[in-house]
Coordinates of C-alpha atoms in Angstrom, one line a residue:
Chain F
X1 CA 173.1 97.9 99.9
X2 CA 176.1 98.5 101.9
X3 CA 178.1 99.1 98.6
X4 CA 176.6 102.6 98.3
X5 CA 177.5 103.7 101.7
X6 CA 180.4 106.0 102.0
X7 CA 183.1 104.9 104.4
X8 CA 184.5 108.2 105.8
X9 CA 186.7 106.6 108.4
X10 CA 188.8 104.7 105.9
X11 CA 192.2 106.3 105.2
X12 CA 192.9 107.6 101.7
X13 CA 194.5 104.6 100.1
X14 CA 196.6 106.3 97.5
X15 CA 198.8 108.4 99.8
X16 CA 199.4 105.5 102.2
X17 CA 200.5 103.0 99.5
X18 CA 203.1 105.4 98.1
X19 CA 204.8 105.6 101.5
X20 CA 207.8 103.3 102.0
X21 CA 207.3 101.1 105.0
X22 CA 210.3 100.1 107.1
X23 CA 209.5 96.4 107.5
X24 CA 212.7 95.8 109.5
X25 CA 215.6 93.6 108.9
X26 CA 215.1 90.3 107.1
X27 CA 217.7 87.6 107.2
X28 CA 218.7 85.5 104.3
X29 CA 218.2 81.6 104.5
X30 CA 218.4 81.0 100.8
X31 CA 221.1 79.1 99.0
X32 CA 224.8 80.2 99.1
X33 CA 226.3 78.9 95.9
X34 CA 229.9 79.1 97.0
X35 CA 233.3 79.4 95.2
X36 CA 232.5 78.0 91.8
X37 CA 229.5 80.2 91.4
X38 CA 231.4 83.3 92.6
X39 CA 234.2 82.5 90.1
X40 CA 231.7 82.2 87.3
X41 CA 230.0 85.4 88.3
X42 CA 233.4 87.2 88.3
X43 CA 234.1 85.7 84.8
X44 CA 230.9 86.9 83.2
X45 CA 231.2 90.3 84.9
X46 CA 234.7 90.7 83.6
X47 CA 233.8 89.4 80.1
X48 CA 231.0 91.8 79.8
X49 CA 233.2 94.5 81.2
X50 CA 235.7 94.0 78.4
X51 CA 233.1 95.1 75.9
X52 CA 231.8 97.9 78.2
X53 CA 228.6 96.1 79.1
X54 CA 227.4 96.9 82.5
X55 CA 229.7 100.0 82.4
X56 CA 229.2 103.5 81.2
X57 CA 228.2 104.3 77.6
X58 CA 231.6 105.9 77.1
X59 CA 233.5 102.7 77.9
X60 CA 231.5 100.8 75.3
X61 CA 232.8 102.9 72.5
X62 CA 236.4 101.7 72.1
X63 CA 235.8 97.9 72.3
X64 CA 232.8 98.0 70.1
X65 CA 234.6 100.2 67.5
X66 CA 237.6 97.8 67.6
X67 CA 235.3 94.8 67.1
X68 CA 233.7 96.6 64.0
X69 CA 237.2 97.3 62.7
X70 CA 238.1 93.7 63.0
X71 CA 235.1 92.5 61.1
X72 CA 234.9 95.1 58.2
X73 CA 237.9 93.8 56.2
X74 CA 236.5 90.3 56.5
X75 CA 233.0 91.5 55.2
X76 CA 234.8 93.3 52.3
X77 CA 236.8 90.2 51.4
X78 CA 233.6 88.1 51.4
X79 CA 231.7 90.7 49.3
X80 CA 234.5 90.7 46.7
X81 CA 234.8 86.8 46.8
X82 CA 231.1 86.4 46.3
X83 CA 230.8 88.9 43.4
X84 CA 233.9 87.7 41.6
X85 CA 232.9 84.0 42.2
X86 CA 236.4 83.3 43.6
X87 CA 237.4 79.7 44.5
X88 CA 239.2 80.6 47.6
X89 CA 239.4 83.5 50.2
X90 CA 242.1 86.1 49.5
X91 CA 243.5 85.5 53.1
X92 CA 243.6 82.2 54.9
X93 CA 241.5 82.0 58.1
X94 CA 244.6 81.5 60.4
X95 CA 246.4 84.4 59.0
X96 CA 243.7 86.9 59.3
X97 CA 244.4 87.7 62.9
X98 CA 248.1 88.2 62.1
X99 CA 247.2 90.9 59.6
X100 CA 244.9 92.6 62.1
X101 CA 247.5 92.3 65.0
X102 CA 247.5 96.1 65.6
X103 CA 243.8 96.2 66.3
X104 CA 244.1 93.1 68.7
X105 CA 247.1 94.7 70.5
X106 CA 245.0 97.9 71.0
X107 CA 242.2 95.8 72.4
X108 CA 244.4 94.0 74.9
X109 CA 246.1 97.3 75.9
X110 CA 242.8 99.0 76.6
X111 CA 241.0 96.1 78.2
X112 CA 243.6 94.3 80.3
X113 CA 244.2 97.3 82.6
X114 CA 240.5 97.9 82.7
X115 CA 240.1 94.4 84.0
X116 CA 242.8 94.3 86.7
X117 CA 244.3 97.7 87.4
X118 CA 241.0 99.1 88.5
X119 CA 240.7 96.6 91.3
X120 CA 244.3 97.3 92.4
X121 CA 243.9 101.1 92.2
X122 CA 240.6 101.3 94.1
X123 CA 241.8 98.6 96.4
X124 CA 238.8 96.4 95.7
X125 CA 240.9 93.3 95.7
X126 CA 240.7 92.7 99.5
X127 CA 236.9 92.7 99.2
X128 CA 237.2 89.7 96.8
X129 CA 239.6 87.8 99.0
X130 CA 237.4 88.4 102.1
X131 CA 234.9 86.2 100.4
X132 CA 234.9 82.5 99.6
X133 CA 236.9 82.9 96.4
X134 CA 240.7 82.4 96.5
X135 CA 243.6 83.9 94.7
X136 CA 243.5 81.2 92.0
X137 CA 239.8 81.8 91.4
X138 CA 240.3 85.5 90.9
X139 CA 243.2 85.0 88.5
X140 CA 241.5 82.2 86.6
X141 CA 238.2 84.2 86.2
X142 CA 240.1 87.3 85.0
X143 CA 242.4 85.3 82.7
X144 CA 239.5 83.4 81.1
X145 CA 237.4 86.5 80.8
X146 CA 240.0 88.5 78.8
X147 CA 241.0 85.4 76.7
X148 CA 237.3 84.9 75.9
X149 CA 236.9 88.6 75.0
X150 CA 239.8 88.2 72.6
X151 CA 238.5 85.0 71.2
X152 CA 235.2 86.9 70.4
X153 CA 237.2 89.7 68.8
X154 CA 239.3 87.4 66.7
X155 CA 236.8 84.7 66.0
X156 CA 234.0 87.0 65.0
X157 CA 235.6 87.9 61.7
X158 CA 236.5 84.3 61.0
X159 CA 232.8 83.5 61.2
X160 CA 232.1 86.3 58.7
X161 CA 234.7 84.7 56.3
X162 CA 233.3 81.2 56.8
X163 CA 229.7 82.2 56.2
X164 CA 230.8 84.2 53.2
X165 CA 232.8 81.2 51.8
X166 CA 229.7 79.1 52.0
X167 CA 227.6 81.8 50.3
X168 CA 230.3 81.9 47.5
X169 CA 229.8 78.1 47.2
X170 CA 233.5 77.3 47.9
X171 CA 234.1 73.7 49.0
X172 CA 232.4 73.1 52.4
X173 CA 234.8 70.4 53.6
X174 CA 237.9 72.4 52.7
X175 CA 236.5 75.6 54.1
X176 CA 235.5 73.9 57.4
X177 CA 238.9 72.4 57.9
X178 CA 240.6 75.8 57.3
X179 CA 238.0 77.5 59.5
X180 CA 238.8 75.0 62.4
X181 CA 242.5 75.7 62.0
X182 CA 241.8 79.4 62.2
X183 CA 239.8 79.0 65.4
X184 CA 242.7 77.1 67.0
X185 CA 245.1 79.8 65.9
X186 CA 242.9 82.6 67.5
X187 CA 242.4 80.6 70.6
X188 CA 246.1 80.2 71.1
X189 CA 246.5 84.0 70.3
X190 CA 243.8 84.9 72.8
X191 CA 245.4 83.0 75.6
X192 CA 248.8 84.3 74.8
X193 CA 247.8 87.9 74.5
X194 CA 245.5 87.8 77.5
X195 CA 248.3 86.4 79.7
X196 CA 250.9 88.9 78.5
X197 CA 248.4 91.8 78.8
X198 CA 247.2 90.8 82.3
X199 CA 250.8 90.3 83.7
X200 CA 251.8 93.7 82.6
X201 CA 248.5 95.4 83.8
X202 CA 248.6 93.6 87.1
X203 CA 251.9 95.2 88.0
X204 CA 250.7 98.8 88.1
X205 CA 247.6 100.3 89.6
X206 CA 247.7 103.1 87.1
X207 CA 245.6 102.4 84.2
X208 CA 247.5 104.8 81.8
X209 CA 250.8 103.1 82.6
X210 CA 249.2 99.7 81.9
X211 CA 247.9 100.8 78.5
X212 CA 251.2 102.3 77.5
X213 CA 253.2 99.3 78.7
X214 CA 251.0 96.7 76.9
X215 CA 251.2 98.7 73.7
X216 CA 255.0 99.0 74.0
X217 CA 255.5 95.3 74.6
X218 CA 253.2 94.2 71.8
X219 CA 254.2 96.6 69.1
X220 CA 257.8 97.4 69.9
X221 CA 258.7 93.7 70.1
X222 CA 256.8 93.0 66.8
X223 CA 258.5 95.9 65.1
X224 CA 261.9 95.0 66.3
X225 CA 261.5 91.3 65.5
X226 CA 260.2 92.1 62.0
X227 CA 263.1 94.6 61.3
X228 CA 265.8 92.1 62.5
X229 CA 264.1 89.4 60.4
X230 CA 264.3 91.7 57.3
X231 CA 267.9 92.5 58.0
X232 CA 268.8 88.8 58.4
X233 CA 266.9 87.9 55.3
X234 CA 268.5 90.6 53.1
X235 CA 272.0 89.5 54.3
X236 CA 271.3 85.9 53.1
X237 CA 271.2 84.8 56.7
X238 CA 267.6 83.4 56.3
X239 CA 268.4 80.4 58.6
X240 CA 268.1 82.7 61.6
X241 CA 264.8 84.3 60.6
X242 CA 262.6 81.7 62.4
X243 CA 264.6 81.9 65.5
X244 CA 264.3 85.7 65.7
X245 CA 260.5 85.2 65.4
X246 CA 260.4 83.6 68.8
X247 CA 260.8 87.0 70.5
X248 CA 257.4 88.7 69.9
X249 CA 253.9 87.5 70.6
X250 CA 252.6 88.2 67.1
X251 CA 255.5 86.4 65.2
X252 CA 255.1 83.5 67.7
X253 CA 251.5 83.0 66.7
X254 CA 252.4 83.6 63.1
X255 CA 255.0 80.8 63.3
X256 CA 252.6 78.3 64.8
X257 CA 249.8 78.9 62.4
X258 CA 252.0 78.9 59.3
X259 CA 254.0 75.8 60.3
X260 CA 251.2 73.7 61.9
X261 CA 247.8 75.2 61.1
X262 CA 247.9 75.5 57.3
X263 CA 248.4 79.3 57.1
X264 CA 250.8 81.4 55.2
X265 CA 253.5 83.4 56.9
X266 CA 254.1 87.1 57.2
X267 CA 257.8 86.5 57.7
X268 CA 260.2 88.0 55.1
X269 CA 260.0 86.1 51.9
X270 CA 256.8 84.6 53.0
X271 CA 258.7 81.6 54.4
X272 CA 257.7 80.6 58.0
X273 CA 259.3 78.1 60.3
X274 CA 259.4 74.5 59.3
X275 CA 257.2 71.9 60.9
X276 CA 259.9 71.0 63.4
X277 CA 260.6 74.6 64.3
X278 CA 256.8 75.1 64.5
X279 CA 256.7 72.7 67.4
X280 CA 259.3 74.8 69.2
X281 CA 257.0 77.8 68.6
X282 CA 254.0 75.9 70.0
X283 CA 256.0 74.8 73.1
X284 CA 257.2 78.5 73.7
X285 CA 253.6 79.7 73.2
X286 CA 252.2 77.2 75.7
X287 CA 255.1 77.9 78.1
X288 CA 254.4 81.6 78.0
X289 CA 250.7 81.1 78.7
X290 CA 251.5 78.9 81.7
X291 CA 254.2 81.3 82.8
X292 CA 251.8 84.3 82.8
X293 CA 249.2 82.4 84.8
X294 CA 251.9 81.5 87.3
X295 CA 253.1 85.1 87.5
X296 CA 249.6 86.4 88.1
X297 CA 249.1 83.9 90.9
X298 CA 252.4 85.1 92.5
X299 CA 251.4 88.7 92.1
X300 CA 247.9 88.2 93.8
X301 CA 249.4 86.1 96.6
X302 CA 251.1 89.3 97.7
X303 CA 248.2 91.7 97.3
X304 CA 246.0 90.0 99.8
X305 CA 244.2 92.3 102.2
Chain Q
X1 CA 217.9 66.1 129.6
X2 CA 219.1 69.6 130.6
X3 CA 220.7 71.7 127.9
X4 CA 224.5 71.8 128.4
X5 CA 226.1 75.1 127.4
X6 CA 229.1 74.4 125.3
X7 CA 231.8 76.8 124.1
X8 CA 230.4 76.6 120.6
X9 CA 227.1 78.1 121.9
X10 CA 228.5 81.2 123.4
X11 CA 231.7 81.9 121.6
X12 CA 231.9 83.8 118.3
X13 CA 235.7 84.2 118.2
X14 CA 238.2 82.2 120.3
X15 CA 242.0 82.4 120.0
X16 CA 244.5 80.3 122.0
X17 CA 248.0 81.8 122.4
X18 CA 247.8 83.1 118.8
X19 CA 251.1 84.5 117.5
X20 CA 252.2 86.0 114.3
X21 CA 255.8 86.8 113.7
X22 CA 257.2 88.5 110.7
X23 CA 261.0 88.6 110.1
X24 CA 261.3 92.0 111.9
X25 CA 258.1 92.4 113.9
X26 CA 256.0 90.3 116.2
X27 CA 252.5 91.4 115.3
X28 CA 250.7 89.1 117.7
X29 CA 252.3 87.7 120.8
X30 CA 250.4 84.7 122.4
X31 CA 247.1 86.3 122.3
X32 CA 244.3 84.4 124.0
X33 CA 240.8 85.9 123.9
X34 CA 237.3 84.6 124.0
X35 CA 234.6 86.7 122.3
X36 CA 230.9 86.1 122.7
X37 CA 228.0 87.4 120.6
X38 CA 227.3 91.1 120.6
X39 CA 229.3 94.1 119.7
X40 CA 233.0 93.7 120.6
X41 CA 235.5 96.6 120.3
X42 CA 239.1 95.8 119.5
X43 CA 241.1 98.7 120.6
X44 CA 244.8 99.3 120.1
X45 CA 247.2 102.0 118.8
X46 CA 248.1 101.8 115.2
X47 CA 250.3 98.7 114.6
X48 CA 249.0 97.0 117.7
X49 CA 248.1 94.0 115.7
X50 CA 244.4 94.6 115.0
X51 CA 244.5 94.2 111.2
X52 CA 246.8 91.2 111.5
X53 CA 244.3 89.6 113.8
X54 CA 241.4 90.1 111.4
X55 CA 243.5 88.7 108.5
X56 CA 244.2 85.5 110.6
X57 CA 240.5 85.3 111.6
X58 CA 239.4 85.5 107.9
X59 CA 241.7 82.6 107.2
X60 CA 243.8 84.6 104.8
X61 CA 247.1 84.5 106.7
X62 CA 248.4 81.6 108.7
X63 CA 249.3 82.1 112.3
X64 CA 252.9 81.4 113.4
X65 CA 251.7 79.6 116.5
X66 CA 248.5 78.9 118.4
X67 CA 244.9 78.3 117.2
X68 CA 241.9 80.3 116.5
X69 CA 238.3 79.5 115.6
X70 CA 235.5 81.8 114.2
X71 CA 231.9 80.6 114.6
X72 CA 233.3 77.2 115.6
X73 CA 235.3 76.9 112.4
X74 CA 239.0 76.5 112.5
X75 CA 240.8 79.4 110.7
X76 CA 243.6 77.2 109.5
X77 CA 241.5 74.7 107.7
X78 CA 238.0 76.2 107.1
X79 CA 238.8 79.7 105.8
X80 CA 236.4 79.5 102.9
X81 CA 233.5 78.4 105.2
X82 CA 234.4 81.2 107.6
X83 CA 234.4 83.8 104.8
X84 CA 231.0 82.7 103.6
X85 CA 229.5 83.5 107.0
X86 CA 231.5 86.6 107.9
X87 CA 231.6 90.1 106.4
X88 CA 234.5 92.4 106.3
X89 CA 234.6 96.2 106.0
X90 CA 238.3 97.3 105.4
X91 CA 239.7 100.5 106.9
X92 CA 240.8 101.9 103.5
X93 CA 238.9 103.1 100.5
X94 CA 237.8 100.1 98.5
X95 CA 235.1 101.4 96.2
X96 CA 235.4 102.0 92.3
X97 CA 234.1 105.5 91.6
X98 CA 232.5 104.8 88.2
X99 CA 229.8 102.3 89.3
X100 CA 226.7 103.0 91.3
X101 CA 226.3 101.6 94.8
X102 CA 223.6 99.2 93.7
X103 CA 225.7 97.7 90.9
X104 CA 228.7 97.4 93.2
X105 CA 226.9 95.8 96.1
X106 CA 225.0 93.4 93.8
X107 CA 228.3 92.3 92.4
X108 CA 229.8 91.8 95.9
X109 CA 226.7 89.8 97.0
X110 CA 227.2 87.5 94.0
X111 CA 230.9 87.1 95.0
X112 CA 229.6 85.9 98.4
X113 CA 227.5 83.2 96.6
X114 CA 224.1 84.8 96.5
X115 CA 222.1 83.8 93.4
X116 CA 221.3 86.8 91.0
X117 CA 217.8 87.6 92.2
X118 CA 218.6 87.2 95.9
X119 CA 221.6 89.4 95.3
X120 CA 219.5 92.2 94.0
X121 CA 216.8 91.9 96.7
X122 CA 219.4 91.8 99.5
X123 CA 221.3 94.8 98.0
X124 CA 218.1 97.0 97.9
X125 CA 217.3 95.9 101.5
X126 CA 220.8 96.4 102.9
X127 CA 221.3 99.8 101.3
X128 CA 218.1 100.9 102.7
X129 CA 219.2 99.7 106.2
X130 CA 222.4 101.5 106.1
X131 CA 220.6 104.7 105.0
X132 CA 221.2 105.0 101.3
X133 CA 218.1 105.8 99.2
X134 CA 217.9 107.6 95.9
X135 CA 221.6 108.3 95.7
X136 CA 222.3 104.5 95.3
X137 CA 221.8 104.7 91.6
X138 CA 224.4 107.4 91.1
X139 CA 228.2 106.6 90.6
X140 CA 230.0 106.2 94.0
X141 CA 232.6 108.8 92.9
X142 CA 230.2 111.6 93.8
X143 CA 229.5 110.4 97.3
X144 CA 230.5 112.0 100.6
X145 CA 232.8 110.2 103.0
X146 CA 229.8 109.2 105.2
X147 CA 227.9 107.8 102.2
X148 CA 231.0 105.8 101.1
X149 CA 231.4 104.4 104.5
X150 CA 227.7 103.3 104.3
X151 CA 228.4 101.5 101.0
X152 CA 231.4 99.8 102.5
X153 CA 229.3 98.6 105.4
X154 CA 226.5 97.5 103.0
X155 CA 228.9 95.2 101.0
X156 CA 229.9 93.6 104.3
X157 CA 226.3 92.9 105.4
X158 CA 224.7 92.1 102.1
X159 CA 225.1 88.4 102.4
X160 CA 223.5 88.4 105.9
X161 CA 226.7 87.2 107.7
X162 CA 226.6 85.9 111.3
X163 CA 229.5 88.1 112.2
X164 CA 231.1 91.2 110.7
X165 CA 234.6 92.7 111.0
X166 CA 234.6 96.4 110.8
X167 CA 238.1 98.0 110.6
X168 CA 238.0 101.6 111.8
X169 CA 234.6 102.4 110.5
X170 CA 234.5 105.9 111.9
X171 CA 237.8 106.9 110.3
X172 CA 237.6 110.3 108.5
X173 CA 233.9 111.0 109.6
X174 CA 232.8 114.3 111.2
X175 CA 231.2 114.1 114.7
X176 CA 227.7 113.8 113.3
X177 CA 228.8 111.1 110.9
X178 CA 230.7 109.3 113.6
X179 CA 227.6 109.2 115.9
X180 CA 225.4 107.9 113.0
X181 CA 227.9 105.2 112.2
X182 CA 228.2 104.1 115.8
X183 CA 224.3 104.0 116.0
X184 CA 224.3 101.9 112.9
X185 CA 226.9 99.5 114.4
X186 CA 224.8 99.1 117.5
X187 CA 221.7 98.3 115.3
X188 CA 223.7 95.6 113.4
X189 CA 223.5 93.6 116.6
X190 CA 220.3 94.7 118.2
X191 CA 218.1 94.8 115.0
X192 CA 219.9 92.5 112.6
X193 CA 221.1 89.9 115.0
X194 CA 224.6 90.0 113.6
X195 CA 227.6 90.0 115.9
X196 CA 230.2 92.7 115.4
X197 CA 234.0 93.0 115.9
X198 CA 234.8 96.6 115.5
X199 CA 238.3 98.1 115.7
X200 CA 239.3 101.6 116.8
X201 CA 242.3 103.4 118.2
X202 CA 239.8 105.5 120.3
X203 CA 238.4 103.8 123.4
X204 CA 236.0 106.5 124.2
X205 CA 233.8 106.0 121.1
X206 CA 233.7 102.3 121.6
X207 CA 232.6 102.2 125.2
X208 CA 229.3 103.8 124.2
X209 CA 228.7 101.2 121.5
X210 CA 230.2 97.9 122.5
X211 CA 229.2 95.3 125.0
X212 CA 232.8 94.1 125.4
X213 CA 236.1 95.7 124.8
X214 CA 239.4 94.0 124.0
X215 CA 242.5 96.1 124.3
X216 CA 245.7 95.0 122.5
X217 CA 249.1 96.6 122.5
X218 CA 252.2 95.4 120.7
X219 CA 250.3 92.2 119.8
X220 CA 249.6 91.3 123.4
X221 CA 246.3 91.3 125.2
X222 CA 246.1 94.2 127.6
X223 CA 242.6 93.9 128.8
X224 CA 239.4 92.1 127.9
X225 CA 236.3 93.1 129.8
X226 CA 232.7 94.2 129.4
X227 CA 232.3 97.9 128.8
X228 CA 230.4 98.4 132.1
X229 CA 233.6 97.4 133.9
X230 CA 235.4 100.0 132.0
X231 CA 233.1 102.9 132.7
X232 CA 232.2 102.2 136.3
X233 CA 235.3 103.4 138.0
X234 CA 236.7 105.7 135.3
X235 CA 234.1 108.4 134.3
X236 CA 236.1 111.6 134.4
X237 CA 234.3 114.9 134.6
X238 CA 235.7 118.1 133.2
X239 CA 234.4 121.2 134.8
X240 CA 235.0 124.8 133.8
X241 CA 233.6 127.9 135.7
X242 CA 233.7 131.7 135.2
X243 CA 235.3 134.1 137.6
X244 CA 233.3 136.6 139.6
X245 CA 234.0 139.7 141.7
X246 CA 233.9 137.8 145.0
X247 CA 236.0 135.0 143.6
X248 CA 238.5 136.5 141.1
X249 CA 239.9 133.0 140.5
X250 CA 236.7 130.9 140.2
X251 CA 238.6 127.7 139.4
X252 CA 240.5 127.9 142.6
X253 CA 237.5 128.7 144.7
X254 CA 235.6 125.7 143.3
X255 CA 238.6 123.4 143.9
X256 CA 238.8 124.4 147.5
X257 CA 235.0 124.1 147.9
X258 CA 235.0 120.7 146.4
X259 CA 238.0 119.6 148.5
X260 CA 236.0 120.7 151.6
X261 CA 233.3 118.3 150.5
X262 CA 235.7 115.5 150.1
X263 CA 236.1 115.4 146.3
X264 CA 239.7 115.3 144.8
X265 CA 240.4 117.3 141.7
X266 CA 243.3 117.6 139.5
X267 CA 244.0 120.2 136.8
X268 CA 244.0 119.4 133.2
X269 CA 247.6 118.9 132.4
X270 CA 247.1 119.3 128.6
X271 CA 248.9 122.3 127.3
X272 CA 245.8 123.6 125.4
X273 CA 244.6 127.2 125.8
X274 CA 242.5 127.6 128.9
X275 CA 243.6 124.2 130.2
X276 CA 244.4 125.7 133.6
X277 CA 240.7 126.7 134.0
X278 CA 239.5 123.2 133.7
X279 CA 239.1 120.9 136.7
X280 CA 239.1 117.2 136.3
X281 CA 237.4 115.0 138.9
X282 CA 236.2 111.4 139.1
X283 CA 232.4 110.9 139.1
X284 CA 231.2 108.3 141.5
X285 CA 227.7 108.4 140.1
X286 CA 224.7 110.7 139.6
X287 CA 225.2 112.4 142.9
X288 CA 228.6 113.8 141.9
X289 CA 227.0 115.9 139.1
X290 CA 224.4 117.3 141.6
X291 CA 227.1 118.1 144.0
X292 CA 229.2 119.9 141.5
X293 CA 226.2 121.9 140.3
X294 CA 225.2 122.9 143.8
X295 CA 228.7 123.8 144.8
X296 CA 229.1 126.1 141.7
X297 CA 225.7 127.7 142.3
X298 CA 226.5 128.2 146.0
X299 CA 229.7 130.0 145.0
X300 CA 227.7 132.2 142.6
X301 CA 229.9 131.2 139.7
X302 CA 228.8 130.6 136.1
X303 CA 229.1 126.9 135.0
X304 CA 230.8 127.1 131.6
X305 CA 231.0 123.4 131.0
X306 CA 230.6 120.0 132.7
X307 CA 231.2 117.1 130.5
X308 CA 232.4 113.5 130.4
X309 CA 235.8 113.1 129.2
X310 CA 236.4 110.5 126.5
X311 CA 239.1 108.1 127.6
X312 CA 242.0 107.7 125.4
X313 CA 243.7 104.4 125.0
X314 CA 246.7 105.7 126.9
X315 CA 244.7 106.0 130.1
X316 CA 244.1 102.2 130.0
X317 CA 247.8 101.8 129.7
X318 CA 248.7 104.1 132.6
X319 CA 246.0 102.6 134.8
X320 CA 247.2 99.1 133.9
X321 CA 250.8 100.0 134.8
X322 CA 249.6 101.5 138.1
X323 CA 247.7 98.3 138.9
X324 CA 250.8 96.2 138.1
X325 CA 252.9 98.4 140.5
X326 CA 250.2 98.1 143.1
X327 CA 250.3 94.4 142.7
X328 CA 254.0 94.4 142.9
X329 CA 254.0 96.3 146.2
X330 CA 251.3 94.2 147.7
X331 CA 253.0 90.9 146.9

């Protein structure tokens, strides 16, 4: 049979197959998915980047740690509530983020510059704008990505609380309503913090400056507003307390959630703005979100190529 | 019915009295050019309006006056469609140091609208074509300038554009890297079938690479012609010889001998050391090289160098002015 015959002229197959053949240039005639797809891709890349996914191991440490820090108190509260068979959670859903504001501010301060300052510093922005996406697409994708990252950060512990409340057999209807109000609160907070963080970070290509500036704006304004509120309260001038609260991102969200979303306030004396004042808070929050989007658009119109 | 050749068939870029004025400067002044397929060099000094032109052609900056079309698409109204079919490599650094070339180019491919799988395949192909192999998995921060330039080129080619704009691609490269990059640019057209518009402030390096050269100065079109036109009449030879006992001034002896054979020479006016020892002459063709060689040998001198001089952009300006004067005198 021919099978048994050796074929000495045949080349050794193993060596040949391991060689890389230059098969020449091949064109691409597949689909080009255009602007909307590019915007979605930028969004998912930026969202993953906010948690260090697709980046170095080192850059995963801080966001993951902050996420854990956000969830641990919720887990402890749930554990206590379940073992003591409490009838309600020790902290309302919508107030949880206010208590944890320092952690959230730290997350914004570290991830907003990561998201936009790098593109400015390494001049990658022109590469985006030489492609089908426009300024508005870039801004929208970055804004939505950071807001979503913050929503995951602030919504995660609420889910822990909600699941815990169900395990502790608290009333489902009541808990669901409060949980929903909590999600609305953190959604507003995410949009507001993302907007403020990005506007500040987009001003400077230096990441360190961006981090310092975001921390300064978030914590100094909160510290100053809280101090002034305390002074006003102690001097029996409590009428001005809610109006002072309009001047820091944290107290703004606190005002909205305590007046309109069934939360309790961290304002001095535990008395938040009235419902009417709450609407002023809400208008200011929405106005600030819109303004930061507008400022970002203006900023990137200038960057160009 | 015979095929009628239309402007759309042969023209890649066309501009009609394109102007761009800023409050203080006029970056482009009624520029009208017509650029066909192939490799086209856009030459001009810094600030001549090269980058402004690219911005307008990408549909990113509106022209003050005039019209322009790229691949038959109007820059004023169809910018997004143009940017889908065109690649752009900027002059400056544009690469983040902490990601690998593969990750970066895949991301840029998706930004151009390629689906995820296609983006990865095209990235692997393109990086191989520009000459990046194992190192493509390492962070870009550790790359040499030449490798970074290749990554920049790869991101401009990854979506298989029909035209690429390369802004000063040889900037910062050493002579070897420069030659490799120019070879690569040539291949983009010959092997990949992609038209190229490449800018430089050095005419010499472009005339070897390009089919066509457009020279702009102060936003105005100075000259637009095929490179063969440029090189035909303008090849300058630099010749340097040694001195010998019979000819203590070898340079002078050669000059006189060449004059006797009807070749005009002029001294290198540049104030560099040894400049006085270099003779410049215009080569009419291959026979000029032979003539110089034979003359040097006949005098018994040593030939230190005989090389083609690269033309600097300023030579085009001076020749152009001379031509204008000649026309002025003639008319």
